[in-house]
Coordinates of C-alpha atoms in Angstrom, one line a residue:
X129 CA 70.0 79.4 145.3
X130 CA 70.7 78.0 149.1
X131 CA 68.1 76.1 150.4
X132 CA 67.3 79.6 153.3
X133 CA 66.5 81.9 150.1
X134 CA 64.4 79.5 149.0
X135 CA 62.6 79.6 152.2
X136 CA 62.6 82.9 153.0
X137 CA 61.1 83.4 149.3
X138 CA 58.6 80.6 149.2
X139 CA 57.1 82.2 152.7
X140 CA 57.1 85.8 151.0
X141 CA 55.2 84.9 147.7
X142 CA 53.1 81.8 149.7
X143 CA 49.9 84.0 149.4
X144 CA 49.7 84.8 145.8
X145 CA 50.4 81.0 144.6
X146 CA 47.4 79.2 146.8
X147 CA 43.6 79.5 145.0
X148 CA 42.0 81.2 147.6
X149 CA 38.8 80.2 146.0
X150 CA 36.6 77.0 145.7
X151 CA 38.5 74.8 142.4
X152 CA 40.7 72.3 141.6
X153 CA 43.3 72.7 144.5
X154 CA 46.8 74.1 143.1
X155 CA 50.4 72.3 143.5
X156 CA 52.4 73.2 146.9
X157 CA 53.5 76.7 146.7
X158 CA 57.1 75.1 147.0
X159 CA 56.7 73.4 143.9
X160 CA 55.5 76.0 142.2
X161 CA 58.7 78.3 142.9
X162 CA 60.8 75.6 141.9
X163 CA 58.8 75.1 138.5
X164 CA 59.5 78.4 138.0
X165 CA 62.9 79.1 138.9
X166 CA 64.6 75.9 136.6
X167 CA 62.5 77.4 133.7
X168 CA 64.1 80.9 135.1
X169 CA 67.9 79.2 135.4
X170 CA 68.2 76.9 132.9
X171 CA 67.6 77.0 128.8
X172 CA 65.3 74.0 129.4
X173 CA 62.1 73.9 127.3
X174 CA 58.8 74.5 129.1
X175 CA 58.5 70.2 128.4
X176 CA 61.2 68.7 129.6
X177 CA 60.9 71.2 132.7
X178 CA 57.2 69.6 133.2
X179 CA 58.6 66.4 133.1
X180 CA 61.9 66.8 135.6
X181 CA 58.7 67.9 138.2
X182 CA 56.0 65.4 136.8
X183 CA 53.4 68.3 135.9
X184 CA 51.3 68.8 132.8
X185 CA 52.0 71.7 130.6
X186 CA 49.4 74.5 131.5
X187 CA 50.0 73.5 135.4
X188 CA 53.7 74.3 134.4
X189 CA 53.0 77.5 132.8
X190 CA 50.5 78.5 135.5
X191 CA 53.1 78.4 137.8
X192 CA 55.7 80.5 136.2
X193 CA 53.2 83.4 135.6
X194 CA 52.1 83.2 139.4
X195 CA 55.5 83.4 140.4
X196 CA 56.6 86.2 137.9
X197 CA 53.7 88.4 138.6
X198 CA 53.9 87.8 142.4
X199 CA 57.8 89.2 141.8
X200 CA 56.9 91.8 140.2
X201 CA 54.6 93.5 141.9
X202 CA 56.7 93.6 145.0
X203 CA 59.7 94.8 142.6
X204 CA 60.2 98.0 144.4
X205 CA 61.3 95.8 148.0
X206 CA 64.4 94.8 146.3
X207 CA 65.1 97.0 143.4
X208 CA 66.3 100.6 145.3
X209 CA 67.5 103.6 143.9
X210 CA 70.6 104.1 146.6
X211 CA 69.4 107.2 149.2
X212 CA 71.1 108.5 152.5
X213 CA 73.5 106.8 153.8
X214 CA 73.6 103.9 150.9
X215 CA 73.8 106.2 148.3
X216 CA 77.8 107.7 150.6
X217 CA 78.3 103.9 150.3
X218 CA 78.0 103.3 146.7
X219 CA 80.1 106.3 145.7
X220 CA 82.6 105.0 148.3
X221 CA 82.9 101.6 146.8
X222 CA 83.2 103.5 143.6
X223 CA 86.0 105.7 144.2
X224 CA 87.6 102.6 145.8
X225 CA 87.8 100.5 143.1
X226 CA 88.1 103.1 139.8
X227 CA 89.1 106.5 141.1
X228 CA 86.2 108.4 140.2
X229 CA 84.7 110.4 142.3
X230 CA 80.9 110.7 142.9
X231 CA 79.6 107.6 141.2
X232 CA 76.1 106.5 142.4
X233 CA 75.7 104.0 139.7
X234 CA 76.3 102.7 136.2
X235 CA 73.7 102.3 133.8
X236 CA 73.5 100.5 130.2
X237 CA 71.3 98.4 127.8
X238 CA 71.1 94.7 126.4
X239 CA 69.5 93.0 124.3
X240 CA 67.0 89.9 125.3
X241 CA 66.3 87.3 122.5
X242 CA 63.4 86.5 121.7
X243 CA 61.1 84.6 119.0
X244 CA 60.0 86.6 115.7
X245 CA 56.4 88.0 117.7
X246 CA 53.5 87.7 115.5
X247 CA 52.8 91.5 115.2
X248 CA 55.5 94.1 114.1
X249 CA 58.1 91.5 114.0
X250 CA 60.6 94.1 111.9
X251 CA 60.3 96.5 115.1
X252 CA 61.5 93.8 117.3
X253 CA 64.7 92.9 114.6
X254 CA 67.9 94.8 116.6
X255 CA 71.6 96.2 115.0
X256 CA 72.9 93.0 115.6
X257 CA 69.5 91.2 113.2
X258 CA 67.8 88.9 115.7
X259 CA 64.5 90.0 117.6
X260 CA 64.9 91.3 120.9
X261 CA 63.4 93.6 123.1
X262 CA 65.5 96.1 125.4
X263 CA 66.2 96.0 129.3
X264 CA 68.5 98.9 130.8
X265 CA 69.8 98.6 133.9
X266 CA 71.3 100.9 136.5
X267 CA 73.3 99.1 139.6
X268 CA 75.6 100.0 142.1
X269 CA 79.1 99.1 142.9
X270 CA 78.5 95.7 143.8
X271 CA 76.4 94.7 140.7
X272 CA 73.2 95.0 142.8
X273 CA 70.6 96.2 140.4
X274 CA 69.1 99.9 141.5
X275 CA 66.5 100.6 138.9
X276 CA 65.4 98.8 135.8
X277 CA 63.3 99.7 132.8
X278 CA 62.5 96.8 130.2
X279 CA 59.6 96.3 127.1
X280 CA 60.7 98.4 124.1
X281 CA 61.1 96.5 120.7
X282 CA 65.1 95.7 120.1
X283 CA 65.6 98.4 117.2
X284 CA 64.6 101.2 119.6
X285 CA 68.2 103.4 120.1
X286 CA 69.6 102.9 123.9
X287 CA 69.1 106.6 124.1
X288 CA 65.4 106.8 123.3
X289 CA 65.1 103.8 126.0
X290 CA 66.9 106.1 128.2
X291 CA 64.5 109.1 127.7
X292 CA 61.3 106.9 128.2
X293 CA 62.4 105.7 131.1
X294 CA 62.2 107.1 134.7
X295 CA 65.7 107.7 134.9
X296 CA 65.6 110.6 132.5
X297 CA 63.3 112.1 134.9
X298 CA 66.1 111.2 138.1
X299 CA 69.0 113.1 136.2
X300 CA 66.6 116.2 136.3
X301 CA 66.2 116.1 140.4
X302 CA 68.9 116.7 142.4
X303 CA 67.8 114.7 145.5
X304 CA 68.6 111.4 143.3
X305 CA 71.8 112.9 142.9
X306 CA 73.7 113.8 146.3
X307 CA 76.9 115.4 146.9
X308 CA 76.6 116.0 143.0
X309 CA 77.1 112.9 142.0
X310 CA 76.1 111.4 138.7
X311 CA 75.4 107.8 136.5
X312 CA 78.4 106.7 134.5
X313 CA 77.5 105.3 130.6
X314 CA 78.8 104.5 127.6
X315 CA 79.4 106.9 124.6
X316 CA 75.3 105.9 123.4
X317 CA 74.5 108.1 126.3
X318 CA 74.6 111.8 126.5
X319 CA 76.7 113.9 128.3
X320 CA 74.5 115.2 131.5
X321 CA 75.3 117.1 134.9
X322 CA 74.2 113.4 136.3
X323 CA 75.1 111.3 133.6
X324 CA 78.9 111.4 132.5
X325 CA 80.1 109.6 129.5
X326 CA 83.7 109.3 127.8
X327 CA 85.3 111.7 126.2
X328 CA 85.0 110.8 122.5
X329 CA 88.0 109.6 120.6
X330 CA 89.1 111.5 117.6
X331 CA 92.8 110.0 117.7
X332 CA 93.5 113.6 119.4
X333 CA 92.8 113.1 122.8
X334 CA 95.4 114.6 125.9
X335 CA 97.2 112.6 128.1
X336 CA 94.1 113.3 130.6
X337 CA 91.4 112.6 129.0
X338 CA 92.4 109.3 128.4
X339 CA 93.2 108.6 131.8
X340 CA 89.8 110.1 132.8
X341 CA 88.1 107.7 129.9
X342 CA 89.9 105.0 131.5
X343 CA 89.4 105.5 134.9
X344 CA 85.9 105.6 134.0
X345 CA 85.2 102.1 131.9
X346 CA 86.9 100.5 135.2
X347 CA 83.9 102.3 137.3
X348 CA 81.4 101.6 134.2
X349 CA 82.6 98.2 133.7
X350 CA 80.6 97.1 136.8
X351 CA 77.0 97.7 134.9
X352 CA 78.9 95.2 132.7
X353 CA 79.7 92.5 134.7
X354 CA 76.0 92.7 136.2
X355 CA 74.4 92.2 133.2
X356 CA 76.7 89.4 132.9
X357 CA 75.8 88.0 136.1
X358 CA 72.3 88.5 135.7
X359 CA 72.5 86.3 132.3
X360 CA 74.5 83.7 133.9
X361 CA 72.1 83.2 136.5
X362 CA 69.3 83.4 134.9
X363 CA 70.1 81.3 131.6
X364 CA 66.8 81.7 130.3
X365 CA 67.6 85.8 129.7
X366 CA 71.0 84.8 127.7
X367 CA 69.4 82.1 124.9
X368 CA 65.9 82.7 124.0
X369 CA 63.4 84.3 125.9
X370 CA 60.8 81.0 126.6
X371 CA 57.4 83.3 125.7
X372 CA 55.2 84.1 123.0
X373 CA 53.7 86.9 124.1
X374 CA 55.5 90.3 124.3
X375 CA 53.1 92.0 126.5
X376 CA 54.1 89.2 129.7
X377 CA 57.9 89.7 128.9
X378 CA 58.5 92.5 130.7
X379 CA 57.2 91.3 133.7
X380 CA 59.3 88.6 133.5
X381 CA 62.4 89.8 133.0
X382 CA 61.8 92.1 136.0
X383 CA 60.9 88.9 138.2
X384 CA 64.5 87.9 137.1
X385 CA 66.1 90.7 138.2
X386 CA 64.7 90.5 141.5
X387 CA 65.8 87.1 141.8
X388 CA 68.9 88.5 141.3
X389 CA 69.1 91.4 143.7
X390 CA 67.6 88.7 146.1
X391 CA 70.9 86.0 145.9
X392 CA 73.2 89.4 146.3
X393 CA 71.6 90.5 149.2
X394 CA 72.0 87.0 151.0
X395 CA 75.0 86.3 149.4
X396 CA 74.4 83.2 147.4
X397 CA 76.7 82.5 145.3
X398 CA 76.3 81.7 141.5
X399 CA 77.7 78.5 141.5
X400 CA 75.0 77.8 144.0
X401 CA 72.0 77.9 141.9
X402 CA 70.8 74.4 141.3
X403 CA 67.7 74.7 142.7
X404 CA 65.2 72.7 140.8
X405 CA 56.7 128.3 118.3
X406 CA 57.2 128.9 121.3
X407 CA 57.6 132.4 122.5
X408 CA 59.9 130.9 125.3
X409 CA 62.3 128.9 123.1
X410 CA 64.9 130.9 123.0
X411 CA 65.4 131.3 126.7
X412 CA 65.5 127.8 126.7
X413 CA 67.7 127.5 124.0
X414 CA 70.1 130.1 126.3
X415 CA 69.5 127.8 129.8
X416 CA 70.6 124.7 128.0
X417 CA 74.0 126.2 126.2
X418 CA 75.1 127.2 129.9
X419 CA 73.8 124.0 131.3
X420 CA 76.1 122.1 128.8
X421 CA 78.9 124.3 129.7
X422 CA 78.7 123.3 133.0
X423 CA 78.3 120.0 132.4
X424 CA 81.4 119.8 130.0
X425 CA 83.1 121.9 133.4
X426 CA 82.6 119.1 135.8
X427 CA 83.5 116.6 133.7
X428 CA 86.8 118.6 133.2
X429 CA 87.0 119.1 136.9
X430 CA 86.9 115.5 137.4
X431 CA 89.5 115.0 134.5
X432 CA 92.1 117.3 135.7
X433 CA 91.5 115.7 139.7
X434 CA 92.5 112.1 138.3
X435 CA 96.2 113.6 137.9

């Protein structure tokens, strides 16, 4: 992180790391941030971090949850679901790089490691049999994170995350979706007027839907390399998550993403972070067969445009 971000975040989240209250007077807000983001940034344990900045344990942890919750409170500044003229952008950029039309983001899941938790540890034990808990992520064509939904033990199904999370509720209103345009995911995800997925493969696929599949894992590939990013950045996502309580994770890894969105949006560079029975179910039954067939329309539209 350059030494301006660090400013210009320091003077944003000043207020919430201060006692404003008669006590034992608190380490410079400066500090503070700095405590916070090595423990973020590095896979440093919560000692030697107290001992690179000369700080005792609790003052150490203190920090880190002052600067995580003052993060994530102000989330929504820096984490924007692309409208207007952003959202033309982003499907620009998209179209640019893949091909495919219409793309307002790409969206997809990982895994966050994290210690066996002391209650319902099975619950927390993902496909891949370590304990995590689940982030999904949706970002635009320049990796710059757009919505983010994070908390759910690691054996929950990405698609079960998808429905819990608010952007099961976006696919439903059109206004999120401009111009018709629509998330891209993986084949976890189901097929969705605003949320196309890949053609499976049988071994029988055309000539065309291959091409669309592949023009669309270079557009989805972006969601990817984010996650990627956001990992490398902040190392303490991509080894084990340095908490033992699960209900604080959450806000954490969202303070994390903001961080993230933050060094895009000033253009910091990676390298550069050194800082220290129903009567009406059959009508509904009806609506969603034609809905599908729509669906399975535009993402044939889109196929046969690609030639």
């Amino acid at each position: 992180m350059s030494k301006s971000t660090f400013e210009y975040l320091v003077n944003i989240i000043r207020g919430d790391l201060i006692r404003k209250v008669n006590g034992c007077p608190t380490i410079p807000a400066e500090k503070q941030l700095m405590i916070a983001l090595w423990k973020m940034a590095t896979s440093d344990s919560y000692r030697s971090v107290c001992d690179r900045f000369n700080v005792g344990k609790a003052t150490g942890l203190r920090a880190v949850r002052r600067v995580t919750y003052s993060l994530h409170k102000r989330a929504a500044r820096w984490i924007q679901w692309p409208v207007g003229d952003r959202a033309i952008t982003v499907m620009q950029q998209f179209e640019a790089s893949s091909g495919f039309p219409r793309v307002i983001g790409a969206i997809d899941g990982t895994h966050i490691r994290i210690d066996a938790p002391q209650e319902n540890a099975p619950d927390y034990v993902n496909r891949k049999h370590f304990h995590s808990i689940q982030l999904q992520l949706v970002c635009d064509s320049n990796m710059l994170i757009t919505h983010c939904y994070t908390g759910h033990p690691g054996s929950v199904h990405d698609q079960r995350v998808f429905r819990l999370s608010d952007v099961a509720n976006f696919v439903e209103d059109a206004e999120k979706f401009p111009m018709d345009s629509h998330l891209l995911g993986d084949a976890a995800y189901e097929l969705h007027e605003h949320l196309l997925v890949p053609f499976r493969d049988n071994g029988h696929l055309t000539e065309l839907q291959n091409k669309y599949n592949r023009h669309l894992s270079t557009a989805r590939v972006t969601i990817e390399r984010c996650i990627g990013l956001l990992k490398a950045r902040m190392r303490s996502l991509l080894h084990c998550l340095p908490m033992v309580r699960v209900d604080q994770m959450p806000q954490y890894i969202i303070a994390c993403c903001v961080i993230h969105n933050i060094c895009l949006l000033r253009g910091d560079d990676i390298r550069m972070v050194v800082i220290p029975g129903d009567p009406q179910g059959n009508a509904r039954n009806i609506d969603q067969f034609g809905r599908n067939n729509a669906v399975v329309a535009k993402r044939n539209i889109i196929m046969n445009a690609l030639r």
